[in-house]
Amino acid sequence: MSRRVVVTGMGLAAGAARDRESFAKACFDGAGSIRSCTAFDPSGLSTVQFGEVEGLAAADEPNGRYFELLRQSAESFLKDTGLTKEEIASWGTRCRMFFGTLIFSSDAFYRHSLRKKAGAAGSDSFIAHMNDFSAYAKSLLGVEGSLSIVSSSCAAGKTAAGMALDYIRNGLSERAIVGGVDALSIVTAYGFNALKSLSADTSNPFDESRDGINIGECGAFFLFESLEGAKARGARILGEIAGYALGNDAYHITSPRPDGEGAYRVMQDALKDAGITPADIGCINAHGTGTLANDAMEMKALEKLFGDVGHEIALSSTKALLGHCMGASGAIELASVLLSLTEQKYIPMPRLATRIGDAQNLRLSDESFTLDAEYAIKNSFAFSGNSAALVVRRYEKGKERAV
């Protein structure tokens, strides 16, 4: 019998929020962080709208924002869990870290290239320091166990969570700190601009008028641990990670498979891993980027799997509020799923006007409403076919489900 895995704390930096209470209020109120970019000069791009974290210090080096997001998320995590670095260190190698990201090295390399082009000296050791963020992340939280960095494109944060689930389930670790951080990046902005994937205004997932993404930034950390361990130390439990699956549809380097079969399969596999059926799901947090191709593909997969379950399922995309936070999107969106299940509230998409899709039991809304959901599924569908789905269960003391 595999061990049950629960979440007993979270820390984050997203929009104006630096704790789960303020993040929950912003989500349920539909208060987004997409605004005119101040992190860098966007004048050469097709949009100026980005999902910025408020209050970050101005920095000539974009990586300054990255390290600040790391620090703020870690501080929020320690406050939320009530732990200290010393307590985490005392767990030794029985606490590991799993971390999803993809932006840090790209902007670091870009700045390095500019300095070299300008004839700057003394930067030959740059490559050896490209991944300094990983050592910094461990040091912020006192982790002494192994660190696994995942860069499976925009499925990285969700993949990191799945890896942690496997390690704890199988007794390879008692606890894991799981997270993801990505800051706004010049390289990423111009890359998506070249792909013509940026929204001219503000992203509107699953709407007929959608025209692309807003790139966002965030940081988030979670404490995963066995249910037995959490109970033994009297930890507050925020939810259960019930199952996950990874996949790759091997269709195209940037475009999703149009018929949604890859997305359909990975969701099926995640439900199977959790030991439930589509009818058990009450809430879906979609990848929902706001691009024509992704939303159409994902809606096809969702309708095929959930369109005939016989009851209403709430469907939402947190990217409508925060933008697409790249490799960290799966991490911050896990926070929104846990809060939705805990509070039994829907996270609205404030600009939704004319929804796509024919399955009317999949309910999308521009306003929050009360949920009746025990299970949620969280999707991440990324470049190169990388995909991940995570099943989250509402935790109610005394109602632990046996497997």
XYZ file of C-alpha atoms in Angstrom:
403
model
C 0.000 0.000 0.000
C 1.505 3.335 -1.043
C 1.583 6.218 1.374
C -0.889 9.125 1.266
C 0.603 12.514 0.424
C -0.787 15.795 1.726
C 0.115 19.482 1.485
C 0.748 21.155 4.829
C 1.915 24.618 3.841
C 2.421 27.047 0.989
C 4.276 30.274 0.355
C 4.027 32.497 -2.691
C 4.657 35.769 -4.430
C 2.082 36.509 -7.137
C 0.591 39.845 -8.128
C 0.227 41.805 -4.902
C -0.072 38.658 -2.753
C 2.614 37.370 -0.405
C 0.531 34.819 1.528
C -2.263 32.361 0.827
C -4.963 34.541 2.404
C -4.292 37.557 0.184
C -3.808 35.311 -2.851
C -7.143 33.578 -2.179
C -8.952 36.914 -1.912
C -7.416 38.187 -5.149
C -8.346 34.976 -6.980
C -11.938 34.803 -5.766
C -12.420 38.533 -6.409
C -11.071 38.125 -9.938
C -8.353 40.672 -9.214
C -5.543 40.105 -11.680
C -1.973 41.345 -11.943
C -1.819 41.892 -15.721
C -0.761 45.479 -16.416
C 1.661 47.661 -18.368
C 5.175 46.260 -18.101
C 7.738 48.033 -15.884
C 10.267 45.181 -15.602
C 11.871 46.044 -18.957
C 11.189 48.180 -22.015
C 8.451 46.415 -24.040
C 8.374 48.934 -26.894
C 9.657 46.433 -29.468
C 6.905 43.935 -28.668
C 3.339 43.544 -29.913
C 2.009 44.160 -26.381
C 2.916 46.000 -23.192
C 0.667 43.847 -20.973
C 2.419 41.437 -18.587
C 1.482 39.692 -15.340
C 3.899 41.441 -12.992
C 4.503 40.799 -9.316
C 4.049 44.107 -7.538
C 6.719 45.702 -5.394
C 9.794 44.022 -6.815
C 12.825 46.250 -6.690
C 13.855 47.720 -10.007
C 16.907 45.900 -11.300
C 19.191 46.348 -14.283
C 19.617 42.593 -14.314
C 16.306 40.737 -14.858
C 17.746 37.921 -12.740
C 17.531 40.303 -9.794
C 13.765 39.818 -10.014
C 14.257 36.054 -10.105
C 16.257 35.966 -6.874
C 13.835 38.360 -5.215
C 10.905 36.121 -6.128
C 12.802 33.175 -4.666
C 13.434 35.035 -1.428
C 9.901 36.369 -1.039
C 8.320 32.980 -1.787
C 10.635 31.253 0.692
C 9.877 33.807 3.422
C 6.150 33.380 2.776
C 6.568 29.592 2.987
C 8.362 29.718 6.355
C 5.726 32.050 7.765
C 2.844 29.888 6.545
C 4.285 26.615 7.827
C 5.634 28.083 11.083
C 8.913 26.294 10.383
C 12.444 27.601 10.594
C 15.390 26.798 8.358
C 16.948 24.980 11.301
C 13.902 22.727 11.752
C 13.910 21.853 8.061
C 17.645 21.168 8.220
C 17.026 18.825 11.165
C 15.016 16.574 8.824
C 18.277 15.894 6.985
C 18.128 13.931 3.762
C 14.560 12.807 4.489
C 13.385 16.143 3.106
C 14.143 16.788 -0.557
C 13.434 19.672 -2.932
C 11.752 19.485 -6.343
C 11.810 22.703 -8.314
C 10.312 23.733 -11.664
C 11.704 26.608 -13.727
C 12.850 27.558 -17.214
C 13.646 31.261 -17.356
C 16.735 31.853 -15.208
C 19.464 30.640 -17.522
C 18.025 32.256 -20.659
C 18.125 35.823 -19.366
C 21.412 35.243 -17.559
C 22.936 34.089 -20.837
C 21.397 37.069 -22.669
C 22.944 39.568 -20.261
C 26.249 37.731 -20.392
C 26.204 37.941 -24.201
C 25.583 41.695 -24.075
C 28.496 42.185 -21.693
C 30.816 40.114 -23.868
C 29.708 41.992 -26.984
C 30.549 45.258 -25.219
C 34.015 43.923 -24.434
C 33.487 43.431 -20.717
C 36.240 41.523 -18.933
C 36.138 39.133 -16.027
C 33.019 37.177 -17.023
C 34.571 33.931 -18.280
C 33.310 31.993 -15.245
C 29.700 32.801 -16.101
C 28.686 29.276 -17.175
C 29.755 27.851 -13.817
C 27.287 30.213 -12.090
C 24.265 29.875 -14.377
C 22.455 27.693 -11.866
C 23.318 29.593 -8.704
C 19.592 29.948 -8.086
C 19.335 26.261 -7.138
C 21.864 26.516 -4.323
C 20.225 29.766 -3.229
C 16.774 28.144 -3.113
C 18.062 25.313 -0.913
C 19.881 27.704 1.389
C 16.799 29.898 1.868
C 14.860 26.951 3.276
C 17.583 24.879 4.911
C 17.012 21.794 2.767
C 19.748 19.160 3.183
C 18.268 16.452 0.971
C 18.668 16.181 -2.773
C 17.509 18.881 -5.185
C 15.847 18.003 -8.495
C 15.423 20.816 -11.027
C 12.759 20.293 -13.686
C 12.700 22.311 -16.916
C 10.071 20.472 -18.947
C 8.904 23.759 -20.439
C 5.620 25.063 -18.992
C 4.826 21.708 -17.385
C 7.857 22.038 -15.077
C 6.073 23.076 -11.879
C 3.497 20.309 -12.208
C 6.144 17.710 -13.078
C 8.117 18.672 -9.956
C 4.987 18.048 -7.872
C 4.501 14.635 -9.463
C 8.109 13.664 -8.748
C 7.707 14.621 -5.097
C 4.508 12.576 -4.913
C 6.333 9.502 -6.206
C 9.233 9.886 -3.773
C 6.992 10.179 -0.713
C 4.539 7.499 -1.807
C 7.337 5.006 -2.237
C 9.127 5.766 1.013
C 12.142 7.442 -0.606
C 11.462 10.659 1.267
C 9.327 11.624 4.254
C 8.828 15.207 3.112
C 9.491 17.408 0.094
C 9.551 21.098 -0.577
C 8.007 21.565 -3.997
C 7.957 24.771 -5.972
C 8.627 26.868 -8.981
C 9.844 30.367 -9.759
C 10.058 32.280 -13.009
C 10.522 36.025 -13.476
C 9.640 38.180 -16.448
C 12.243 37.664 -19.125
C 13.311 39.674 -22.166
C 14.302 36.479 -23.972
C 10.955 34.810 -23.330
C 8.976 37.918 -24.257
C 10.693 38.257 -27.617
C 10.459 34.516 -28.209
C 6.683 34.481 -27.826
C 6.485 37.704 -29.803
C 8.258 35.949 -32.696
C 5.746 33.101 -32.423
C 2.919 35.681 -32.615
C 1.489 34.209 -29.420
C 1.192 37.357 -27.285
C -2.217 38.884 -26.636
C -2.509 42.441 -27.930
C -4.356 43.346 -24.729
C -5.340 41.057 -21.848
C -5.563 37.290 -22.158
C -9.035 35.756 -22.227
C -8.836 31.950 -21.984
C -11.612 29.856 -23.537
C -13.323 32.905 -25.032
C -14.137 33.246 -28.716
C -12.224 36.541 -28.736
C -8.977 35.132 -27.286
C -5.829 36.183 -29.122
C -2.857 34.936 -27.090
C -1.036 34.972 -23.779
C 0.230 37.542 -21.322
C 3.553 36.430 -19.867
C 3.542 36.500 -16.069
C 5.911 35.879 -13.180
C 5.531 34.278 -9.769
C 7.076 32.125 -7.094
C 5.470 29.375 -5.023
C 6.613 26.713 -2.551
C 4.667 23.879 -0.899
C 5.391 21.334 1.794
C 4.409 17.813 0.762
C 4.554 15.042 3.360
C 3.064 11.684 4.183
C -0.338 11.792 5.854
C 1.059 9.800 8.752
C 3.948 12.219 9.238
C 1.661 15.244 9.040
C -0.670 13.811 11.670
C 2.207 12.853 13.932
C 3.498 16.410 14.094
C 0.026 17.965 14.264
C 0.391 19.821 10.968
C -2.453 21.752 9.364
C -3.458 19.923 6.172
C -4.458 22.015 3.153
C -5.257 19.193 0.767
C -4.210 15.826 -0.606
C -2.251 15.078 -3.766
C -4.192 12.056 -4.973
C -2.555 11.224 -8.303
C -0.678 12.475 -11.335
C 0.516 11.533 -14.784
C 3.076 12.753 -17.295
C 2.871 12.462 -21.050
C 4.201 13.644 -24.372
C 2.193 13.647 -27.569
C 5.365 14.088 -29.722
C 3.413 16.218 -32.189
C 5.331 19.491 -32.656
C 7.971 21.586 -30.917
C 5.554 24.460 -30.144
C 2.050 23.468 -31.310
C -0.230 21.073 -29.406
C -1.804 18.102 -31.116
C -5.032 19.647 -32.475
C -7.380 16.761 -31.648
C -6.432 16.861 -27.950
C -5.643 13.141 -27.738
C -2.387 13.713 -25.861
C -4.140 15.875 -23.280
C -6.984 13.366 -23.032
C -4.617 10.475 -22.323
C -2.614 12.236 -19.617
C -5.801 13.246 -17.782
C -7.079 9.669 -18.043
C -3.818 8.377 -16.605
C -3.912 10.860 -13.717
C -7.445 9.788 -12.774
C -6.395 6.143 -12.924
C -3.414 6.861 -10.698
C -5.746 8.530 -8.176
C -8.142 5.584 -8.292
C -11.127 7.677 -9.400
C -13.285 8.227 -12.483
C -14.203 11.358 -14.462
C -17.485 11.494 -12.537
C -15.566 12.149 -9.297
C -14.118 15.430 -10.581
C -15.934 18.604 -9.532
C -13.413 21.241 -10.551
C -10.909 21.622 -13.385
C -8.033 24.113 -13.377
C -7.072 24.128 -17.033
C -3.787 25.020 -18.661
C -5.915 27.582 -20.496
C -3.300 29.874 -22.019
C -5.663 31.991 -24.118
C -4.105 31.003 -27.448
C -6.311 29.791 -30.285
C -4.577 26.419 -30.604
C -4.132 25.481 -26.931
C -7.624 26.346 -25.760
C -9.300 24.612 -28.702
C -7.221 21.461 -28.164
C -7.753 21.421 -24.413
C -11.514 21.977 -24.708
C -11.781 18.998 -27.080
C -9.955 16.799 -24.569
C -12.039 18.063 -21.639
C -15.325 17.528 -23.457
C -14.326 14.015 -24.492
C -13.408 13.020 -20.932
C -15.895 15.017 -18.830
C -18.684 16.101 -21.183
C -21.018 13.204 -20.374
C -20.471 12.716 -16.623
C -24.022 13.852 -15.790
C -23.218 16.702 -13.430
C -21.760 20.199 -13.563
C -17.983 20.627 -13.392
C -16.436 24.026 -12.766
C -13.767 24.944 -15.342
C -11.355 27.837 -14.967
C -7.886 29.112 -15.919
C -5.826 31.063 -13.383
C -3.881 32.541 -16.318
C -6.812 34.899 -16.848
C -5.627 36.657 -13.683
C -1.856 36.145 -13.511
C -0.834 35.563 -17.094
C 1.290 32.596 -18.095
C 4.054 32.187 -15.504
C 6.030 29.771 -17.660
C 7.711 26.904 -15.774
C 6.287 28.167 -12.485
C 2.694 28.274 -13.745
C 1.925 24.758 -12.515
C 3.137 25.683 -9.034
C 1.107 28.862 -8.557
C -1.928 27.215 -10.135
C -1.659 24.348 -7.646
C -2.037 27.004 -4.952
C -5.247 28.224 -6.584
C -6.623 24.664 -6.789
C -5.913 23.969 -3.113
C -7.622 27.222 -2.135
C -10.654 26.536 -4.365
C -11.168 23.124 -2.770
C -10.597 24.397 0.765
C -12.945 27.366 0.408
C -15.271 25.629 -2.088
C -15.176 28.717 -4.308
C -14.718 29.124 -8.049
C -11.925 31.325 -9.414
C -13.527 33.523 -12.096
C -12.210 34.629 -15.474
C -13.256 38.307 -15.442
C -13.151 38.995 -19.204
C -15.060 35.888 -20.300
C -17.864 36.880 -22.671
C -18.548 34.158 -25.266
C -17.154 30.808 -24.249
C -15.955 28.099 -26.604
C -17.052 24.460 -26.347
C -20.390 22.681 -26.516
C -20.441 20.709 -23.251
C -22.691 22.837 -21.071
C -21.910 20.805 -17.957
C -18.428 22.375 -18.088
C -19.235 25.659 -16.371
C -17.079 28.704 -17.073
C -17.897 32.072 -15.520
C -16.713 35.653 -15.106
C -17.965 35.577 -11.504
C -17.147 33.426 -8.503
C -19.674 30.890 -7.252
C -19.926 28.153 -4.626
C -18.437 24.776 -5.487
C -19.420 21.278 -4.453
C -16.175 19.506 -5.270
C -14.144 16.822 -3.560
C -11.640 16.320 -6.383
C -10.023 18.703 -8.854
C -7.691 18.075 -11.757
C -4.957 20.547 -12.716
C -3.551 20.475 -16.268
C -0.260 21.678 -17.758
C 0.377 21.314 -21.492
C 3.711 22.597 -22.728
C 6.036 22.972 -25.704
C 7.509 19.842 -27.273
C 4.417 17.909 -26.202
C 5.322 17.901 -22.503
C 2.157 17.421 -20.459
C 1.208 16.787 -16.859
C -2.010 16.378 -14.902
C -2.361 16.399 -11.124
C -5.392 15.242 -9.133
C -6.006 17.113 -5.878
C -8.467 16.085 -3.188
C -10.136 18.246 -0.583
C -8.965 17.173 2.847
C -11.557 16.593 5.540
C -10.352 15.264 8.854
C -11.722 11.815 9.589
C -12.656 11.171 5.951
C -9.361 9.836 4.637
C -10.003 7.565 1.670
C -8.337 4.154 1.715
C -6.529 2.889 -1.379
